[in-house]
Structure formats: structure tokens, C-alpha cells
Amino acid sequence: MAVLKQEREVSPVSLVFAPPPPPVHVKKCEGALREAGVDSSFELRFVDGRVVRYLEMRELNVLIRNSHKPCTMAFVQSKDKQFYGVLQKQEQQRRKQQQTNQAATASAGLALAAAIVVNMT
């Protein structure tokens, strides 16, 4: 970086770096990836150990097609969605517990009603 800074001061030509393309997010996930827990909160980072952050979709497509199969892909959860999966699982567990409690309450109510009917006869 120091050399670039010196060259920039000497040369009238300035270097302008283009921003990287947006990360490749998972849109739909089926099969083994879904079973591994990959969902839309993840993005692709590596294909066979190569960083794909600075590749455009066209280049990424070529890389995946030309890689030896089976290829290794590494996914990471997006920073803005890190805790989304945890919250979603907690909500599912809460709903399941609530349904279990409601079913238990209904069963207890039916048992009480049956006991009252038996005692009355």
C-alpha cells in the first residue's frame, strides 16, 4: 500500500477500484444442503477452497461447472441474519410447547368431564 501511495503521488494517473459484486445469497435450498441447515440466510463464500466473493455470477457459474466433482462449497450465515435462524427455532419450539400444553389441557378437561358423567350415573 505504501508503494501504491508513493506511485500515486508521483503519477498523474489515479487508480480507482470497482466495488465487489454483491455476495451470492441462497434463494432456494433442497436436498443435502437443506438437511445440513443451509437456508436463505446463508451466502456462498468458497468453492473448492477458492474465494468467490469477487466473482460475478457468470464467472461463478463457470468455476462451478469446471470444478472437479464432487466439489466443496462453504456457506456462511449473513451477518445481518446471524440470529434469525436461532430466533426462528426458538419460535417453533415455543409454538410446539404451546400446542402440547393445549392438548394436555383439553385431555384433562375431557377426563374430568368423563369422571363427572360416570359419578352421576
PDB file of C-alpha atoms in Angstrom:
ATOM      1  CA  MET A   1       0.000   0.000   0.000  1.00  0.00           C
ATOM      2  CA  ALA A   2       2.913   2.320   0.726  1.00  0.00           C
ATOM      3  CA  VAL A   3       4.283   1.763  -2.786  1.00  0.00           C
ATOM      4  CA  LEU A   4       0.860   2.455  -4.288  1.00  0.00           C
ATOM      5  CA  LYS A   5       0.642   5.660  -2.284  1.00  0.00           C
ATOM      6  CA  GLN A   6       4.101   6.787  -3.476  1.00  0.00           C
ATOM      7  CA  GLU A   7       3.308   5.953  -7.098  1.00  0.00           C
ATOM      8  CA  ARG A   8       0.014   7.794  -6.854  1.00  0.00           C
ATOM      9  CA  GLU A   9       1.790  10.927  -5.634  1.00  0.00           C
ATOM     10  CA  VAL A  10       4.316  10.724  -8.495  1.00  0.00           C
ATOM     11  CA  SER A  11       1.988   9.709 -11.320  1.00  0.00           C
ATOM     12  CA  PRO A  12      -0.943  11.774 -12.576  1.00  0.00           C
ATOM     13  CA  VAL A  13      -2.892   8.559 -13.244  1.00  0.00           C
ATOM     14  CA  SER A  14      -5.084   7.627 -10.312  1.00  0.00           C
ATOM     15  CA  LEU A  15      -6.279   4.124  -9.586  1.00  0.00           C
ATOM     16  CA  VAL A  16      -9.962   3.605  -8.994  1.00  0.00           C
ATOM     17  CA  PHE A  17     -11.070   0.230  -7.704  1.00  0.00           C
ATOM     18  CA  ALA A  18     -14.531  -1.029  -8.535  1.00  0.00           C
ATOM     19  CA  PRO A  19     -16.626  -2.246  -5.637  1.00  0.00           C
ATOM     20  CA  PRO A  20     -17.062  -6.014  -5.393  1.00  0.00           C
ATOM     21  CA  PRO A  21     -20.278  -7.536  -6.697  1.00  0.00           C
ATOM     22  CA  PRO A  22     -22.950  -8.359  -4.124  1.00  0.00           C
ATOM     23  CA  PRO A  23     -22.498 -11.660  -2.274  1.00  0.00           C
ATOM     24  CA  VAL A  24     -24.173 -14.782  -3.641  1.00  0.00           C
ATOM     25  CA  HIS A  25     -27.146 -15.493  -1.358  1.00  0.00           C
ATOM     26  CA  VAL A  26     -29.028 -18.775  -1.263  1.00  0.00           C
ATOM     27  CA  LYS A  27     -32.531 -18.352  -2.691  1.00  0.00           C
ATOM     28  CA  LYS A  28     -33.870 -21.890  -2.605  1.00  0.00           C
ATOM     29  CA  CYS A  29     -32.223 -24.879  -0.998  1.00  0.00           C
ATOM     30  CA  GLU A  30     -33.182 -28.533  -1.402  1.00  0.00           C
ATOM     31  CA  GLY A  31     -31.627 -31.909  -0.706  1.00  0.00           C
ATOM     32  CA  ALA A  32     -28.394 -32.340   1.223  1.00  0.00           C
ATOM     33  CA  LEU A  33     -27.857 -28.604   1.733  1.00  0.00           C
ATOM     34  CA  ARG A  34     -31.271 -28.208   3.307  1.00  0.00           C
ATOM     35  CA  GLU A  35     -30.626 -31.211   5.547  1.00  0.00           C
ATOM     36  CA  ALA A  36     -27.336 -29.574   6.604  1.00  0.00           C
ATOM     37  CA  GLY A  37     -29.261 -26.480   7.725  1.00  0.00           C
ATOM     38  CA  VAL A  38     -28.447 -24.152   4.819  1.00  0.00           C
ATOM     39  CA  ASP A  39     -31.291 -21.735   4.078  1.00  0.00           C
ATOM     40  CA  SER A  40     -31.858 -18.258   2.645  1.00  0.00           C
ATOM     41  CA  SER A  41     -29.899 -16.640   5.485  1.00  0.00           C
ATOM     42  CA  PHE A  42     -26.641 -18.069   4.079  1.00  0.00           C
ATOM     43  CA  GLU A  43     -24.279 -16.889   1.361  1.00  0.00           C
ATOM     44  CA  LEU A  44     -21.684 -18.791  -0.669  1.00  0.00           C
ATOM     45  CA  ARG A  45     -18.063 -17.984   0.269  1.00  0.00           C
ATOM     46  CA  PHE A  46     -15.803 -20.716  -1.140  1.00  0.00           C
ATOM     47  CA  VAL A  47     -15.903 -23.262  -3.961  1.00  0.00           C
ATOM     48  CA  ASP A  48     -13.119 -25.852  -3.707  1.00  0.00           C
ATOM     49  CA  GLY A  49     -11.167 -23.516  -1.441  1.00  0.00           C
ATOM     50  CA  ARG A  50     -11.375 -20.552  -3.822  1.00  0.00           C
ATOM     51  CA  VAL A  51     -12.899 -17.304  -2.595  1.00  0.00           C
ATOM     52  CA  VAL A  52     -15.944 -16.398  -4.676  1.00  0.00           C
ATOM     53  CA  ARG A  53     -16.690 -13.002  -3.093  1.00  0.00           C
ATOM     54  CA  TYR A  54     -15.241 -11.054  -6.016  1.00  0.00           C
ATOM     55  CA  LEU A  55     -16.668 -13.229  -8.798  1.00  0.00           C
ATOM     56  CA  GLU A  56     -19.683 -12.252 -10.836  1.00  0.00           C
ATOM     57  CA  MET A  57     -22.444 -14.818 -11.336  1.00  0.00           C
ATOM     58  CA  ARG A  58     -21.189 -15.667 -14.821  1.00  0.00           C
ATOM     59  CA  GLU A  59     -17.672 -16.342 -13.515  1.00  0.00           C
ATOM     60  CA  LEU A  60     -19.023 -18.317 -10.565  1.00  0.00           C
ATOM     61  CA  ASN A  61     -21.109 -20.460 -12.898  1.00  0.00           C
ATOM     62  CA  VAL A  62     -18.007 -21.285 -14.977  1.00  0.00           C
ATOM     63  CA  LEU A  63     -15.989 -22.058 -11.835  1.00  0.00           C
ATOM     64  CA  ILE A  64     -18.605 -24.480 -10.515  1.00  0.00           C
ATOM     65  CA  ARG A  65     -19.062 -26.160 -13.895  1.00  0.00           C
ATOM     66  CA  ASN A  66     -15.322 -26.627 -14.410  1.00  0.00           C
ATOM     67  CA  SER A  67     -14.511 -27.804 -10.870  1.00  0.00           C
ATOM     68  CA  HIS A  68     -13.884 -31.477 -10.155  1.00  0.00           C
ATOM     69  CA  LYS A  69     -16.983 -33.221  -8.859  1.00  0.00           C
ATOM     70  CA  PRO A  70     -17.919 -33.556  -6.112  1.00  0.00           C
ATOM     71  CA  CYS A  71     -16.802 -30.029  -5.307  1.00  0.00           C
ATOM     72  CA  THR A  72     -16.634 -28.489  -1.857  1.00  0.00           C
ATOM     73  CA  MET A  73     -18.760 -25.421  -1.175  1.00  0.00           C
ATOM     74  CA  ALA A  74     -18.601 -23.361   2.002  1.00  0.00           C
ATOM     75  CA  PHE A  75     -21.588 -21.301   3.101  1.00  0.00           C
ATOM     76  CA  VAL A  76     -21.666 -18.723   5.882  1.00  0.00           C
ATOM     77  CA  GLN A  77     -24.631 -17.114   7.525  1.00  0.00           C
ATOM     78  CA  SER A  78     -25.098 -13.484   6.537  1.00  0.00           C
ATOM     79  CA  LYS A  79     -24.081 -11.020   9.246  1.00  0.00           C
ATOM     80  CA  ASP A  80     -27.458  -9.311   9.237  1.00  0.00           C
ATOM     81  CA  LYS A  81     -29.262 -12.667   9.604  1.00  0.00           C
ATOM     82  CA  GLN A  82     -26.957 -14.428  12.084  1.00  0.00           C
ATOM     83  CA  PHE A  83     -29.508 -14.781  14.812  1.00  0.00           C
ATOM     84  CA  TYR A  84     -32.556 -15.163  12.568  1.00  0.00           C
ATOM     85  CA  GLY A  85     -32.207 -18.944  12.470  1.00  0.00           C
ATOM     86  CA  VAL A  86     -31.867 -19.174  16.242  1.00  0.00           C
ATOM     87  CA  LEU A  87     -34.929 -16.994  16.779  1.00  0.00           C
ATOM     88  CA  GLN A  88     -36.897 -18.995  14.235  1.00  0.00           C
ATOM     89  CA  LYS A  89     -36.062 -22.288  16.005  1.00  0.00           C
ATOM     90  CA  GLN A  90     -36.977 -20.788  19.384  1.00  0.00           C
ATOM     91  CA  GLU A  91     -40.338 -19.661  17.996  1.00  0.00           C
ATOM     92  CA  GLN A  92     -41.006 -23.121  16.561  1.00  0.00           C
ATOM     93  CA  GLN A  93     -40.183 -24.721  19.919  1.00  0.00           C
ATOM     94  CA  ARG A  94     -42.422 -22.235  21.735  1.00  0.00           C
ATOM     95  CA  ARG A  95     -45.347 -22.993  19.400  1.00  0.00           C
ATOM     96  CA  LYS A  96     -44.817 -26.731  19.761  1.00  0.00           C
ATOM     97  CA  GLN A  97     -44.771 -26.393  23.565  1.00  0.00           C
ATOM     98  CA  GLN A  98     -47.925 -24.255  23.436  1.00  0.00           C
ATOM     99  CA  GLN A  99     -49.703 -26.862  21.289  1.00  0.00           C
ATOM    100  CA  THR A 100     -48.612 -29.620  23.674  1.00  0.00           C
ATOM    101  CA  ASN A 101     -49.920 -27.644  26.652  1.00  0.00           C
ATOM    102  CA  GLN A 102     -53.243 -27.003  24.901  1.00  0.00           C
ATOM    103  CA  ALA A 103     -53.597 -30.690  24.053  1.00  0.00           C
ATOM    104  CA  ALA A 104     -52.804 -31.665  27.657  1.00  0.00           C
ATOM    105  CA  THR A 105     -55.355 -29.158  28.985  1.00  0.00           C
ATOM    106  CA  ALA A 106     -58.016 -30.431  26.588  1.00  0.00           C
ATOM    107  CA  SER A 107     -57.295 -34.043  27.574  1.00  0.00           C
ATOM    108  CA  ALA A 108     -57.525 -33.169  31.264  1.00  0.00           C
ATOM    109  CA  GLY A 109     -60.829 -31.384  30.659  1.00  0.00           C
ATOM    110  CA  LEU A 110     -62.272 -34.375  28.806  1.00  0.00           C
ATOM    111  CA  ALA A 111     -61.106 -36.739  31.540  1.00  0.00           C
ATOM    112  CA  LEU A 112     -62.746 -34.548  34.192  1.00  0.00           C
ATOM    113  CA  ALA A 113     -65.994 -34.397  32.207  1.00  0.00           C
ATOM    114  CA  ALA A 114     -65.965 -38.185  31.776  1.00  0.00           C
ATOM    115  CA  ALA A 115     -65.367 -38.657  35.507  1.00  0.00           C
ATOM    116  CA  ILE A 116     -68.298 -36.375  36.349  1.00  0.00           C
ATOM    117  CA  VAL A 117     -70.581 -38.273  33.953  1.00  0.00           C
ATOM    118  CA  VAL A 118     -69.525 -41.613  35.464  1.00  0.00           C
ATOM    119  CA  ASN A 119     -70.157 -40.338  39.000  1.00  0.00           C
ATOM    120  CA  MET A 120     -73.609 -39.062  38.047  1.00  0.00           C
ATOM    121  CA  THR A 121     -74.766 -42.413  36.699  1.00  0.00           C
TER     122      THR A 121
END
